mmCIF file of C-alpha atoms in Angstrom:
data_model
loop_
_atom_site.group_PDB
_atom_site.id
_atom_site.type_symbol
_atom_site.label_atom_id
_atom_site.label_comp_id
_atom_site.label_asym_id
_atom_site.label_seq_id
_atom_site.Cartn_x
_atom_site.Cartn_y
_atom_site.Cartn_z
ATOM 1 C CA UNK A 14 -42.723 8.808 40.671
ATOM 2 C CA UNK A 15 -42.643 8.591 36.892
ATOM 3 C CA UNK A 16 -38.919 7.868 36.970
ATOM 4 C CA UNK A 17 -39.442 4.940 39.317
ATOM 5 C CA UNK A 18 -42.247 3.565 37.140
ATOM 6 C CA UNK A 19 -40.147 3.923 34.002
ATOM 7 C CA UNK A 20 -37.245 2.135 35.671
ATOM 8 C CA UNK A 21 -39.583 -0.588 36.905
ATOM 9 C CA UNK A 22 -41.258 -1.516 33.629
ATOM 10 C CA UNK A 23 -38.069 -1.431 31.538
ATOM 11 C CA UNK A 24 -36.172 -3.446 34.136
ATOM 12 C CA UNK A 25 -39.028 -5.942 34.417
ATOM 13 C CA UNK A 26 -38.882 -6.768 30.732
ATOM 14 C CA UNK A 27 -35.091 -6.855 30.848
ATOM 15 C CA UNK A 28 -35.114 -9.139 33.890
ATOM 16 C CA UNK A 29 -37.607 -11.489 32.235
ATOM 17 C CA UNK A 30 -35.098 -12.054 29.450
ATOM 18 C CA UNK A 31 -32.091 -12.494 31.761
ATOM 19 C CA UNK A 32 -33.704 -15.549 33.344
ATOM 20 C CA UNK A 33 -33.677 -17.253 29.938
ATOM 21 C CA UNK A 34 -30.539 -15.925 28.213
ATOM 22 C CA UNK A 35 -28.085 -18.463 29.760
ATOM 23 C CA UNK A 36 -30.190 -21.285 28.368
ATOM 24 C CA UNK A 37 -30.700 -19.619 25.009
ATOM 25 C CA UNK A 38 -26.953 -19.085 24.688
ATOM 26 C CA UNK A 39 -26.348 -22.776 25.421
ATOM 27 C CA UNK A 40 -28.910 -23.610 22.738
ATOM 28 C CA UNK A 41 -27.245 -21.347 20.168
ATOM 29 C CA UNK A 42 -23.807 -22.911 20.745
ATOM 30 C CA UNK A 43 -25.237 -26.423 20.467
ATOM 31 C CA UNK A 44 -24.892 -27.493 24.109
ATOM 32 C CA UNK A 45 -28.637 -27.566 24.838
ATOM 33 C CA UNK A 46 -30.817 -29.703 22.563
ATOM 34 C CA UNK A 47 -33.471 -30.724 25.070
ATOM 35 C CA UNK A 48 -35.651 -28.770 27.452
ATOM 36 C CA UNK A 49 -33.281 -27.971 30.357
ATOM 37 C CA UNK A 50 -35.552 -29.225 33.132
ATOM 38 C CA UNK A 51 -35.236 -32.752 31.712
ATOM 39 C CA UNK A 52 -31.443 -32.825 32.179
ATOM 40 C CA UNK A 53 -30.807 -32.489 35.946
ATOM 41 C CA UNK A 54 -27.612 -30.457 35.481
ATOM 42 C CA UNK A 55 -25.661 -29.372 32.403
ATOM 43 C CA UNK A 56 -22.094 -30.449 33.083
ATOM 44 C CA UNK A 57 -20.692 -28.809 29.955
ATOM 45 C CA UNK A 58 -22.098 -25.360 30.723
ATOM 46 C CA UNK A 59 -18.784 -24.161 32.150
ATOM 47 C CA UNK A 60 -17.089 -24.745 28.801
ATOM 48 C CA UNK A 61 -18.977 -21.713 27.509
ATOM 49 C CA UNK A 62 -18.159 -19.374 30.385
ATOM 50 C CA UNK A 63 -16.137 -17.123 28.055
ATOM 51 C CA UNK A 64 -19.002 -16.890 25.573
ATOM 52 C CA UNK A 65 -21.430 -16.052 28.361
ATOM 53 C CA UNK A 66 -19.014 -13.518 29.820
ATOM 54 C CA UNK A 67 -18.649 -11.929 26.384
ATOM 55 C CA UNK A 68 -22.423 -11.741 26.097
ATOM 56 C CA UNK A 69 -22.519 -9.742 29.329
ATOM 57 C CA UNK A 70 -19.532 -7.630 28.264
ATOM 58 C CA UNK A 71 -21.103 -6.713 24.914
ATOM 59 C CA UNK A 72 -23.810 -4.826 26.797
ATOM 60 C CA UNK A 73 -21.363 -3.234 29.208
ATOM 61 C CA UNK A 74 -18.890 -2.218 26.494
ATOM 62 C CA UNK A 75 -21.182 0.193 24.675
ATOM 63 C CA UNK A 76 -22.671 1.461 27.919
ATOM 64 C CA UNK A 77 -19.195 2.087 29.321
ATOM 65 C CA UNK A 78 -18.078 4.245 26.414
ATOM 66 C CA UNK A 79 -21.303 6.232 26.158
ATOM 67 C CA UNK A 80 -22.581 6.671 29.736
ATOM 68 C CA UNK A 81 -20.282 9.627 30.477
ATOM 69 C CA UNK A 82 -21.012 11.187 27.084
ATOM 70 C CA UNK A 83 -24.774 11.047 27.549
ATOM 71 C CA UNK A 84 -24.453 12.190 31.172
ATOM 72 C CA UNK A 85 -22.448 15.240 30.068
ATOM 73 C CA UNK A 86 -24.822 15.868 27.177
ATOM 74 C CA UNK A 87 -27.756 15.877 29.584
ATOM 75 C CA UNK A 88 -26.006 18.607 31.614
ATOM 76 C CA UNK A 89 -26.093 20.798 28.496
ATOM 77 C CA UNK A 90 -29.322 19.935 26.692
ATOM 78 C CA UNK A 91 -31.489 18.518 29.482
ATOM 79 C CA UNK A 92 -32.345 15.061 30.741
ATOM 80 C CA UNK A 93 -35.858 14.373 29.390
ATOM 81 C CA UNK A 94 -35.096 14.159 25.665
ATOM 82 C CA UNK A 95 -32.318 11.621 26.199
ATOM 83 C CA UNK A 96 -34.486 9.464 28.445
ATOM 84 C CA UNK A 97 -37.254 9.439 25.822
ATOM 85 C CA UNK A 98 -34.832 8.525 23.024
ATOM 86 C CA UNK A 99 -33.292 5.709 25.036
ATOM 87 C CA UNK A 100 -36.707 4.331 25.990
ATOM 88 C CA UNK A 101 -37.798 4.222 22.341
ATOM 89 C CA UNK A 102 -34.565 2.446 21.477
ATOM 90 C CA UNK A 103 -35.281 -0.158 24.166
ATOM 91 C CA UNK A 104 -38.619 -0.977 22.524
ATOM 92 C CA UNK A 105 -37.095 -1.384 19.069
ATOM 93 C CA UNK A 106 -34.244 -3.550 20.318
ATOM 94 C CA UNK A 107 -36.549 -5.796 22.306
ATOM 95 C CA UNK A 108 -37.795 -7.204 19.010
ATOM 96 C CA UNK A 109 -34.239 -8.214 18.152
ATOM 97 C CA UNK A 110 -34.210 -11.028 20.714
ATOM 98 C CA UNK A 111 -37.046 -12.696 18.826
ATOM 99 C CA UNK A 112 -35.093 -12.459 15.571
ATOM 100 C CA UNK A 113 -31.654 -13.558 16.814
ATOM 101 C CA UNK A 114 -30.609 -16.963 15.482
ATOM 102 C CA UNK A 115 -26.876 -16.979 16.228
ATOM 103 C CA UNK A 116 -24.569 -16.048 19.066
ATOM 104 C CA UNK A 117 -23.047 -13.213 17.013
ATOM 105 C CA UNK A 118 -26.490 -11.722 16.446
ATOM 106 C CA UNK A 119 -27.125 -11.928 20.180
ATOM 107 C CA UNK A 120 -23.831 -10.117 20.841
ATOM 108 C CA UNK A 121 -24.902 -7.360 18.433
ATOM 109 C CA UNK A 122 -28.299 -6.882 20.061
ATOM 110 C CA UNK A 123 -26.750 -6.765 23.524
ATOM 111 C CA UNK A 124 -24.276 -4.132 22.365
ATOM 112 C CA UNK A 125 -27.012 -1.888 20.995
ATOM 113 C CA UNK A 126 -29.014 -2.347 24.166
ATOM 114 C CA UNK A 127 -26.019 -0.993 26.065
ATOM 115 C CA UNK A 128 -26.314 2.214 24.027
ATOM 116 C CA UNK A 129 -29.957 2.580 25.067
ATOM 117 C CA UNK A 130 -29.019 1.904 28.678
ATOM 118 C CA UNK A 131 -26.347 4.628 28.610
ATOM 119 C CA UNK A 132 -28.994 7.101 27.444
ATOM 120 C CA UNK A 133 -31.437 6.238 30.234
ATOM 121 C CA UNK A 134 -29.928 5.121 33.541
ATOM 122 C CA UNK A 135 -27.242 7.700 34.486
ATOM 123 C CA UNK A 136 -29.412 10.507 33.112
ATOM 124 C CA UNK A 137 -32.478 9.306 35.031
ATOM 125 C CA UNK A 138 -30.499 9.111 38.276
ATOM 126 C CA UNK A 139 -29.181 12.633 37.753
ATOM 127 C CA UNK A 140 -32.724 13.907 37.068
ATOM 128 C CA UNK A 141 -33.936 12.254 40.258
ATOM 129 C CA UNK A 142 -31.215 13.959 42.283
ATOM 130 C CA UNK A 143 -31.957 17.305 40.581
ATOM 131 C CA UNK A 144 -35.547 17.055 41.763
ATOM 132 C CA UNK A 145 -34.769 16.111 45.377
ATOM 133 C CA UNK A 146 -33.325 18.113 48.263
ATOM 134 C CA UNK A 147 -30.225 16.816 50.049
ATOM 135 C CA UNK A 148 -32.206 15.917 53.170
ATOM 136 C CA UNK A 149 -34.331 13.450 51.167
ATOM 137 C CA UNK A 150 -31.875 12.109 48.586
ATOM 138 C CA UNK A 151 -31.146 8.866 50.391
ATOM 139 C CA UNK A 152 -34.846 8.041 50.630
ATOM 140 C CA UNK A 153 -35.571 9.145 47.058
ATOM 141 C CA UNK A 154 -32.761 7.057 45.616
ATOM 142 C CA UNK A 155 -33.833 4.132 47.792
ATOM 143 C CA UNK A 156 -37.384 4.264 46.365
ATOM 144 C CA UNK A 157 -35.974 4.452 42.833
ATOM 145 C CA UNK A 158 -33.658 1.520 43.444
ATOM 146 C CA UNK A 159 -36.412 -0.495 45.123
ATOM 147 C CA UNK A 160 -38.492 -0.082 41.955
ATOM 148 C CA UNK A 161 -35.550 -1.055 39.752
ATOM 149 C CA UNK A 162 -34.453 -3.948 41.934
ATOM 150 C CA UNK A 163 -38.006 -5.247 42.334
ATOM 151 C CA UNK A 164 -38.230 -5.461 38.552
ATOM 152 C CA UNK A 165 -34.826 -7.101 38.154
ATOM 153 C CA UNK A 166 -35.682 -9.532 40.942
ATOM 154 C CA UNK A 167 -39.146 -10.540 39.771
ATOM 155 C CA UNK A 168 -38.271 -10.310 36.074
ATOM 156 C CA UNK A 169 -36.460 -13.675 35.845
ATOM 157 C CA UNK A 170 -39.334 -15.373 37.673
ATOM 158 C CA UNK A 171 -41.754 -13.773 35.229
ATOM 159 C CA UNK A 172 -39.636 -14.906 32.288
ATOM 160 C CA UNK A 173 -39.443 -18.455 33.624
ATOM 161 C CA UNK A 174 -43.195 -18.410 34.306
ATOM 162 C CA UNK A 175 -43.744 -17.443 30.678
ATOM 163 C CA UNK A 176 -41.379 -20.224 29.617
ATOM 164 C CA UNK A 177 -43.190 -22.785 31.772
ATOM 165 C CA UNK A 178 -46.568 -21.563 30.503
ATOM 166 C CA UNK A 179 -45.412 -22.120 26.944
ATOM 167 C CA UNK A 180 -44.055 -25.581 27.706
ATOM 168 C CA UNK A 181 -46.726 -26.899 30.079
ATOM 169 C CA UNK A 182 -49.920 -25.205 28.883
ATOM 170 C CA UNK A 183 -49.257 -24.360 25.249
ATOM 171 C CA UNK A 184 -47.426 -27.602 24.650
ATOM 172 C CA UNK A 185 -44.306 -26.026 23.127
ATOM 173 C CA UNK A 186 -41.693 -28.790 23.046
ATOM 174 C CA UNK A 187 -39.305 -27.320 20.491
ATOM 175 C CA UNK A 188 -36.354 -25.913 22.448
ATOM 176 C CA UNK A 189 -35.881 -22.797 20.311
ATOM 177 C CA UNK A 190 -39.550 -21.819 20.354
ATOM 178 C CA UNK A 191 -39.844 -22.502 24.082
ATOM 179 C CA UNK A 192 -36.825 -20.319 24.893
ATOM 180 C CA UNK A 193 -37.931 -17.478 22.599
ATOM 181 C CA UNK A 194 -41.458 -17.305 23.990
ATOM 182 C CA UNK A 195 -40.480 -15.249 27.120
ATOM 183 C CA UNK A 196 -38.812 -12.617 24.908
ATOM 184 C CA UNK A 197 -42.290 -11.328 24.105
ATOM 185 C CA UNK A 198 -42.387 -9.916 27.631
ATOM 186 C CA UNK A 199 -39.376 -7.697 26.985
ATOM 187 C CA UNK A 200 -41.258 -6.014 24.147
ATOM 188 C CA UNK A 201 -44.450 -5.671 26.180
ATOM 189 C CA UNK A 202 -42.876 -4.091 29.241
ATOM 190 C CA UNK A 203 -40.633 -1.818 27.221
ATOM 191 C CA UNK A 204 -43.774 -0.454 25.542
ATOM 192 C CA UNK A 205 -45.420 0.165 28.920
ATOM 193 C CA UNK A 206 -42.566 2.465 29.910
ATOM 194 C CA UNK A 207 -42.906 4.880 26.988
ATOM 195 C CA UNK A 208 -45.836 6.962 28.363
ATOM 196 C CA UNK A 209 -43.900 7.635 31.577
ATOM 197 C CA UNK A 210 -40.886 8.834 29.581
ATOM 198 C CA UNK A 211 -42.994 11.325 27.630
ATOM 199 C CA UNK A 212 -44.700 12.614 30.800
ATOM 200 C CA UNK A 213 -41.412 13.421 32.576
ATOM 201 C CA UNK A 214 -40.700 17.006 33.593
ATOM 202 C CA UNK A 215 -37.363 18.411 34.714
ATOM 203 C CA UNK A 216 -36.584 21.432 36.895
ATOM 204 C CA UNK A 217 -35.283 24.558 35.218
ATOM 205 C CA UNK A 218 -31.816 25.734 36.241
ATOM 206 C CA UNK A 219 -30.548 29.256 35.691
ATOM 207 C CA UNK A 220 -27.566 29.546 33.358
ATOM 208 C CA UNK A 221 -24.562 31.673 34.295
ATOM 209 C CA UNK A 222 -25.672 34.603 32.178
ATOM 210 C CA UNK A 223 -28.990 34.753 34.012
ATOM 211 C CA UNK A 224 -31.034 33.286 31.176
ATOM 212 C CA UNK A 225 -32.841 30.028 31.766
ATOM 213 C CA UNK A 226 -30.884 27.053 30.513
ATOM 214 C CA UNK A 227 -31.012 23.314 30.810
ATOM 215 C CA UNK A 228 -27.995 23.179 33.149
ATOM 216 C CA UNK A 229 -25.772 25.801 34.746
ATOM 217 C CA UNK A 230 -22.493 26.439 32.991
ATOM 218 C CA UNK A 231 -23.002 23.878 30.236
ATOM 219 C CA UNK A 232 -21.722 21.048 32.395
ATOM 220 C CA UNK A 233 -18.378 22.693 33.270
ATOM 221 C CA UNK A 234 -19.084 22.789 37.000
ATOM 222 C CA UNK A 235 -16.057 20.689 37.842
ATOM 223 C CA UNK A 236 -13.884 23.850 37.660
ATOM 224 C CA UNK A 237 -15.385 24.964 40.981
ATOM 225 C CA UNK A 238 -14.800 21.721 42.895
ATOM 226 C CA UNK A 239 -12.281 21.890 45.734
ATOM 227 C CA UNK A 240 -9.387 19.384 45.942
ATOM 228 C CA UNK A 241 -10.893 17.210 48.684
ATOM 229 C CA UNK A 242 -14.088 16.723 46.699
ATOM 230 C CA UNK A 243 -12.107 16.025 43.535
ATOM 231 C CA UNK A 244 -10.110 13.368 45.412
ATOM 232 C CA UNK A 245 -13.326 11.792 46.681
ATOM 233 C CA UNK A 246 -14.891 11.727 43.223
ATOM 234 C CA UNK A 247 -11.749 10.214 41.669
ATOM 235 C CA UNK A 248 -11.732 7.537 44.386
ATOM 236 C CA UNK A 249 -15.386 6.781 43.623
ATOM 237 C CA UNK A 250 -14.506 6.414 39.932
ATOM 238 C CA UNK A 251 -11.734 3.948 40.824
ATOM 239 C CA UNK A 252 -14.044 2.073 43.176
ATOM 240 C CA UNK A 253 -16.711 1.839 40.470
ATOM 241 C CA UNK A 254 -14.249 0.364 37.960
ATOM 242 C CA UNK A 255 -12.970 -2.173 40.507
ATOM 243 C CA UNK A 256 -16.521 -3.137 41.456
ATOM 244 C CA UNK A 257 -17.299 -3.699 37.783
ATOM 245 C CA UNK A 258 -14.370 -6.092 37.478
ATOM 246 C CA UNK A 259 -15.355 -7.834 40.722
ATOM 247 C CA UNK A 260 -18.914 -8.250 39.484
ATOM 248 C CA UNK A 261 -17.643 -9.968 36.347
ATOM 249 C CA UNK A 262 -15.797 -12.595 38.376
ATOM 250 C CA UNK A 263 -18.926 -13.671 40.234
ATOM 251 C CA UNK A 264 -22.252 -12.114 39.213
ATOM 252 C CA UNK A 265 -22.793 -13.352 35.633
ATOM 253 C CA UNK A 266 -21.062 -16.677 36.308
ATOM 254 C CA UNK A 267 -23.442 -17.511 39.131
ATOM 255 C CA UNK A 268 -26.011 -18.502 36.490
ATOM 256 C CA UNK A 269 -23.575 -21.047 35.063
ATOM 257 C CA UNK A 270 -22.726 -22.234 38.576
ATOM 258 C CA UNK A 271 -26.412 -22.953 39.226
ATOM 259 C CA UNK A 272 -26.895 -24.747 35.903
ATOM 260 C CA UNK A 273 -23.696 -26.788 36.234
ATOM 261 C CA UNK A 274 -23.607 -27.639 39.948
ATOM 262 C CA UNK A 275 -27.060 -27.051 41.478
ATOM 263 C CA UNK A 276 -30.001 -27.594 39.087
ATOM 264 C CA UNK A 277 -30.480 -27.006 35.343
ATOM 265 C CA UNK A 278 -34.213 -26.304 35.659
ATOM 266 C CA UNK A 279 -34.821 -22.580 34.910
ATOM 267 C CA UNK A 280 -37.189 -22.544 37.884
ATOM 268 C CA UNK A 281 -34.244 -23.173 40.245
ATOM 269 C CA UNK A 282 -32.305 -20.152 38.991
ATOM 270 C CA UNK A 283 -35.455 -18.020 39.112
ATOM 271 C CA UNK A 284 -36.218 -19.122 42.681
ATOM 272 C CA UNK A 285 -32.718 -18.275 43.917
ATOM 273 C CA UNK A 286 -32.641 -14.832 42.309
ATOM 274 C CA UNK A 287 -36.236 -13.942 43.196
ATOM 275 C CA UNK A 288 -36.229 -14.983 46.846
ATOM 276 C CA UNK A 289 -32.826 -13.478 47.615
ATOM 277 C CA UNK A 290 -33.642 -10.327 45.718
ATOM 278 C CA UNK A 291 -37.033 -9.725 47.314
ATOM 279 C CA UNK A 292 -35.650 -10.128 50.823
ATOM 280 C CA UNK A 293 -32.627 -7.981 50.047
ATOM 281 C CA UNK A 294 -34.767 -5.251 48.542
ATOM 282 C CA UNK A 295 -36.408 -4.682 51.922
ATOM 283 C CA UNK A 296 -33.107 -3.279 53.215
ATOM 284 C CA UNK A 297 -32.866 -0.441 50.670
ATOM 285 C CA UNK A 298 -35.365 2.080 52.039
ATOM 286 C CA UNK A 299 -34.504 1.695 55.765
ATOM 287 C CA UNK A 300 -30.797 2.093 55.023
ATOM 288 C CA UNK A 301 -31.457 5.121 52.817
ATOM 289 C CA UNK A 302 -33.563 6.726 55.533
ATOM 290 C CA UNK A 303 -30.949 5.882 58.163
ATOM 291 C CA UNK A 304 -28.232 7.479 56.038
ATOM 292 C CA UNK A 305 -30.241 10.705 55.822
ATOM 293 C CA UNK A 306 -30.288 10.821 59.616
ATOM 294 C CA UNK A 307 -26.881 9.536 60.760
ATOM 295 C CA UNK A 308 -24.586 9.647 57.727
ATOM 296 C CA UNK A 309 -23.723 7.553 54.716
ATOM 297 C CA UNK A 310 -20.102 6.388 54.753
ATOM 298 C CA UNK A 311 -20.312 3.831 57.569
ATOM 299 C CA UNK A 312 -23.347 2.190 55.964
ATOM 300 C CA UNK A 313 -21.486 1.826 52.664
ATOM 301 C CA UNK A 314 -18.493 0.216 54.399
ATOM 302 C CA UNK A 315 -20.501 -2.283 56.470
ATOM 303 C CA UNK A 316 -22.780 -3.245 53.584
ATOM 304 C CA UNK A 317 -19.909 -3.569 51.125
ATOM 305 C CA UNK A 318 -17.837 -5.715 53.482
ATOM 306 C CA UNK A 319 -20.709 -8.090 54.199
ATOM 307 C CA UNK A 320 -21.637 -8.517 50.538
ATOM 308 C CA UNK A 321 -18.050 -9.439 49.597
ATOM 309 C CA UNK A 322 -17.792 -12.043 52.339
ATOM 310 C CA UNK A 323 -21.045 -13.652 51.166
ATOM 311 C CA UNK A 324 -19.734 -13.735 47.587
ATOM 312 C CA UNK A 325 -16.670 -15.689 48.721
ATOM 313 C CA UNK A 326 -18.898 -18.269 50.424
ATOM 314 C CA UNK A 327 -21.107 -19.004 47.385
ATOM 315 C CA UNK A 328 -19.025 -21.982 46.127
ATOM 316 C CA UNK A 329 -19.784 -23.769 49.408
ATOM 317 C CA UNK A 330 -23.434 -24.138 48.385
ATOM 318 C CA UNK A 331 -24.557 -27.622 47.412
ATOM 319 C CA UNK A 332 -28.318 -27.162 47.063
ATOM 320 C CA UNK A 333 -30.902 -24.606 46.017
ATOM 321 C CA UNK A 334 -31.615 -23.949 49.696
ATOM 322 C CA UNK A 335 -27.947 -23.347 50.582
ATOM 323 C CA UNK A 336 -27.367 -21.026 47.658
ATOM 324 C CA UNK A 337 -30.592 -19.125 48.321
ATOM 325 C CA UNK A 338 -29.502 -18.458 51.914
ATOM 326 C CA UNK A 339 -26.080 -17.127 50.863
ATOM 327 C CA UNK A 340 -27.506 -15.110 47.987
ATOM 328 C CA UNK A 341 -30.107 -13.598 50.319
ATOM 329 C CA UNK A 342 -27.502 -12.458 52.844
ATOM 330 C CA UNK A 343 -25.450 -10.943 50.019
ATOM 331 C CA UNK A 344 -28.509 -9.225 48.581
ATOM 332 C CA UNK A 345 -29.452 -7.656 51.922
ATOM 333 C CA UNK A 346 -25.941 -6.256 52.298
ATOM 334 C CA UNK A 347 -25.775 -5.023 48.709
ATOM 335 C CA UNK A 348 -29.154 -3.303 48.819
ATOM 336 C CA UNK A 349 -28.334 -1.632 52.108
ATOM 337 C CA UNK A 350 -25.428 0.369 50.688
ATOM 338 C CA UNK A 351 -26.124 0.936 46.981
ATOM 339 C CA UNK A 352 -28.729 3.753 47.296
ATOM 340 C CA UNK A 353 -26.659 5.296 50.085
ATOM 341 C CA UNK A 354 -23.602 5.317 47.816
ATOM 342 C CA UNK A 355 -25.493 7.197 45.108
ATOM 343 C CA UNK A 356 -26.824 9.736 47.588
ATOM 344 C CA UNK A 357 -23.291 10.274 48.923
ATOM 345 C CA UNK A 358 -21.902 11.044 45.478
ATOM 346 C CA UNK A 359 -24.814 13.432 44.816
ATOM 347 C CA UNK A 360 -24.002 15.246 48.070
ATOM 348 C CA UNK A 361 -20.432 15.828 46.900
ATOM 349 C CA UNK A 362 -21.129 17.795 43.707
ATOM 350 C CA UNK A 363 -23.413 20.640 42.554
ATOM 351 C CA UNK A 364 -26.458 19.957 40.409
ATOM 352 C CA UNK A 365 -24.810 21.408 37.306
ATOM 353 C CA UNK A 366 -22.315 18.534 37.106
ATOM 354 C CA UNK A 367 -24.271 15.615 38.544
ATOM 355 C CA UNK A 368 -25.093 14.265 35.109
ATOM 356 C CA UNK A 369 -21.396 14.147 34.274
ATOM 357 C CA UNK A 370 -20.436 12.567 37.596
ATOM 358 C CA UNK A 371 -23.226 9.976 37.542
ATOM 359 C CA UNK A 372 -22.412 9.209 33.924
ATOM 360 C CA UNK A 373 -18.701 8.833 34.666
ATOM 361 C CA UNK A 374 -19.387 6.536 37.625
ATOM 362 C CA UNK A 375 -21.563 4.404 35.355
ATOM 363 C CA UNK A 376 -18.868 4.461 32.670
ATOM 364 C CA UNK A 377 -16.130 3.458 35.134
ATOM 365 C CA UNK A 378 -18.233 0.589 36.451
ATOM 366 C CA UNK A 379 -19.070 -0.522 32.945
ATOM 367 C CA UNK A 380 -15.426 -0.494 31.832
ATOM 368 C CA UNK A 381 -14.688 -2.846 34.706
ATOM 369 C CA UNK A 382 -17.784 -4.878 33.873
ATOM 370 C CA UNK A 383 -16.525 -5.293 30.299
ATOM 371 C CA UNK A 384 -13.212 -6.703 31.491
ATOM 372 C CA UNK A 385 -14.481 -8.718 34.455
ATOM 373 C CA UNK A 386 -16.898 -11.160 32.763
ATOM 374 C CA UNK A 387 -14.352 -12.066 30.079
ATOM 375 C CA UNK A 388 -11.475 -12.585 32.535
ATOM 376 C CA UNK A 389 -13.820 -14.336 34.938
ATOM 377 C CA UNK A 390 -15.112 -16.503 32.104
ATOM 378 C CA UNK A 391 -11.606 -17.601 31.126
ATOM 379 C CA UNK A 392 -10.751 -18.350 34.747
ATOM 380 C CA UNK A 393 -14.014 -20.226 35.287
ATOM 381 C CA UNK A 394 -13.448 -22.337 32.173
ATOM 382 C CA UNK A 395 -9.814 -23.029 33.126
ATOM 383 C CA UNK A 396 -10.738 -24.101 36.663
ATOM 384 C CA UNK A 397 -13.793 -26.211 35.891
ATOM 385 C CA UNK A 398 -13.290 -29.906 36.479
ATOM 386 C CA UNK A 399 -10.554 -29.207 39.026
ATOM 387 C CA UNK A 400 -10.794 -29.501 42.786
ATOM 388 C CA UNK A 401 -9.424 -27.398 45.638
ATOM 389 C CA UNK A 402 -8.903 -28.689 49.162
ATOM 390 C CA UNK A 403 -9.426 -26.113 51.905
ATOM 391 C CA UNK A 404 -9.272 -27.187 55.566
ATOM 392 C CA UNK A 405 -10.226 -30.709 54.600
ATOM 393 C CA UNK A 406 -13.146 -29.650 52.428
ATOM 394 C CA UNK A 407 -13.145 -30.383 48.695
ATOM 395 C CA UNK A 408 -14.399 -27.424 46.655
ATOM 396 C CA UNK A 409 -14.851 -27.050 42.891
ATOM 397 C CA UNK A 410 -11.991 -25.255 41.153
ATOM 398 C CA UNK A 411 -14.345 -22.569 39.881
ATOM 399 C CA UNK A 412 -14.416 -21.261 43.480
ATOM 400 C CA UNK A 413 -11.311 -19.250 42.572
ATOM 401 C CA UNK A 414 -13.382 -16.989 40.325
ATOM 402 C CA UNK A 415 -15.710 -16.035 43.190
ATOM 403 C CA UNK A 416 -12.806 -15.539 45.597
ATOM 404 C CA UNK A 417 -10.921 -13.233 43.259
ATOM 405 C CA UNK A 418 -14.075 -11.210 42.668
ATOM 406 C CA UNK A 419 -14.556 -10.869 46.410
ATOM 407 C CA UNK A 420 -10.919 -9.793 46.939
ATOM 408 C CA UNK A 421 -11.148 -7.111 44.243
ATOM 409 C CA UNK A 422 -14.340 -5.806 45.820
ATOM 410 C CA UNK A 423 -12.694 -5.601 49.231
ATOM 411 C CA UNK A 424 -9.769 -3.658 47.758
ATOM 412 C CA UNK A 425 -12.226 -1.200 46.198
ATOM 413 C CA UNK A 426 -13.949 -0.790 49.549
ATOM 414 C CA UNK A 427 -10.600 0.021 51.168
ATOM 415 C CA UNK A 428 -10.066 2.809 48.614
ATOM 416 C CA UNK A 429 -13.483 4.202 49.504
ATOM 417 C CA UNK A 430 -12.800 4.079 53.247
ATOM 418 C CA UNK A 431 -9.439 5.837 52.909
ATOM 419 C CA UNK A 432 -10.086 8.520 50.309
ATOM 420 C CA UNK A 433 -13.790 9.393 50.138
ATOM 421 C CA UNK A 434 -15.092 12.038 52.503
ATOM 422 C CA UNK A 435 -18.717 12.591 53.410
ATOM 423 C CA UNK A 436 -20.441 15.941 53.123
ATOM 424 C CA UNK A 437 -23.983 17.138 52.648
ATOM 425 C CA UNK A 438 -24.767 19.178 49.541
ATOM 426 C CA UNK A 439 -27.899 20.875 48.331
#
């Protein structure tokens, strides 16, 4: 579909940049003065965990505050216009990465990109659910997420390929120029998404007075929700916020873990994320289809539990191969329940308030994802250089960050299991 293509091309450009940003940040703060592949590992990378966490949080902060607003606005005025505006903003901001020459400028660009993201992602998911019957929502969301995840997964490899092309074939030896070269791909792929945004169509929904309107009741549908559904939605909001915090204690810091303890070559980080992501992506559609047939809640619980256990085991990795195996198992589990989770929340509420619910879920996650990377960054920096002995094994102190993230995720999963009910909507 057009929505899947739009998600793919924007995410591909975004992913291409994310494979380079950890290195570019280290360059901007003065830690990286040589091409990273010449260094083996970068032992001082952990000293900038807070700065890297803040870089992630800058994006999440603006998205957190605006995702619910734009989701609610789309319930009233329609989805298409917001998606187009956000896509145009993505293109304009992509040029900013080429112009950034300080960490503060990079923070600013990331913050504005969060605004564009808030205009596109929750609204696009709501539009997808509007256009799909309940019996096909799991599969439809799985296809959409496969497109998005494929782009995120292959994006870093594409960015690193561009970096290597610049260094090896164009002979770029200046660190700044070499690290900025892949940013051209963000601009290119953002531009490729614009035609799809303009070609989008959205279903018409009858307003309460009988006249055609963008969304029934101007987005006030929550007045008709019964208490059990309201409890489920509130539990999903809480789970989303907790998952955002948990992500911040492990997800963004994994890049620093690779650079500091595994291999500083950008190709190593790209290989780990690409291989694990591609294998994990294969689980999305089968699990979505299975959830349409047998139910959604059990799949969410099993997938969530497995992914958290794999997160806790990441600090045990001592090589690219070890970390790739753990990351792959985590990716399979994560991709098996994420589209199912979105289909479940769509089943719970009527179409007239899906934009608001999807936007609020995004906002709750993003609030957690603002807090998590900063707290995780402080903890990572505090624990680096220390050692922990567990059952005779000596582990790096930064393991604590991954363990806390895993524990928070498990607590969120318990909330889901206890308070979220499953029902099929229309």
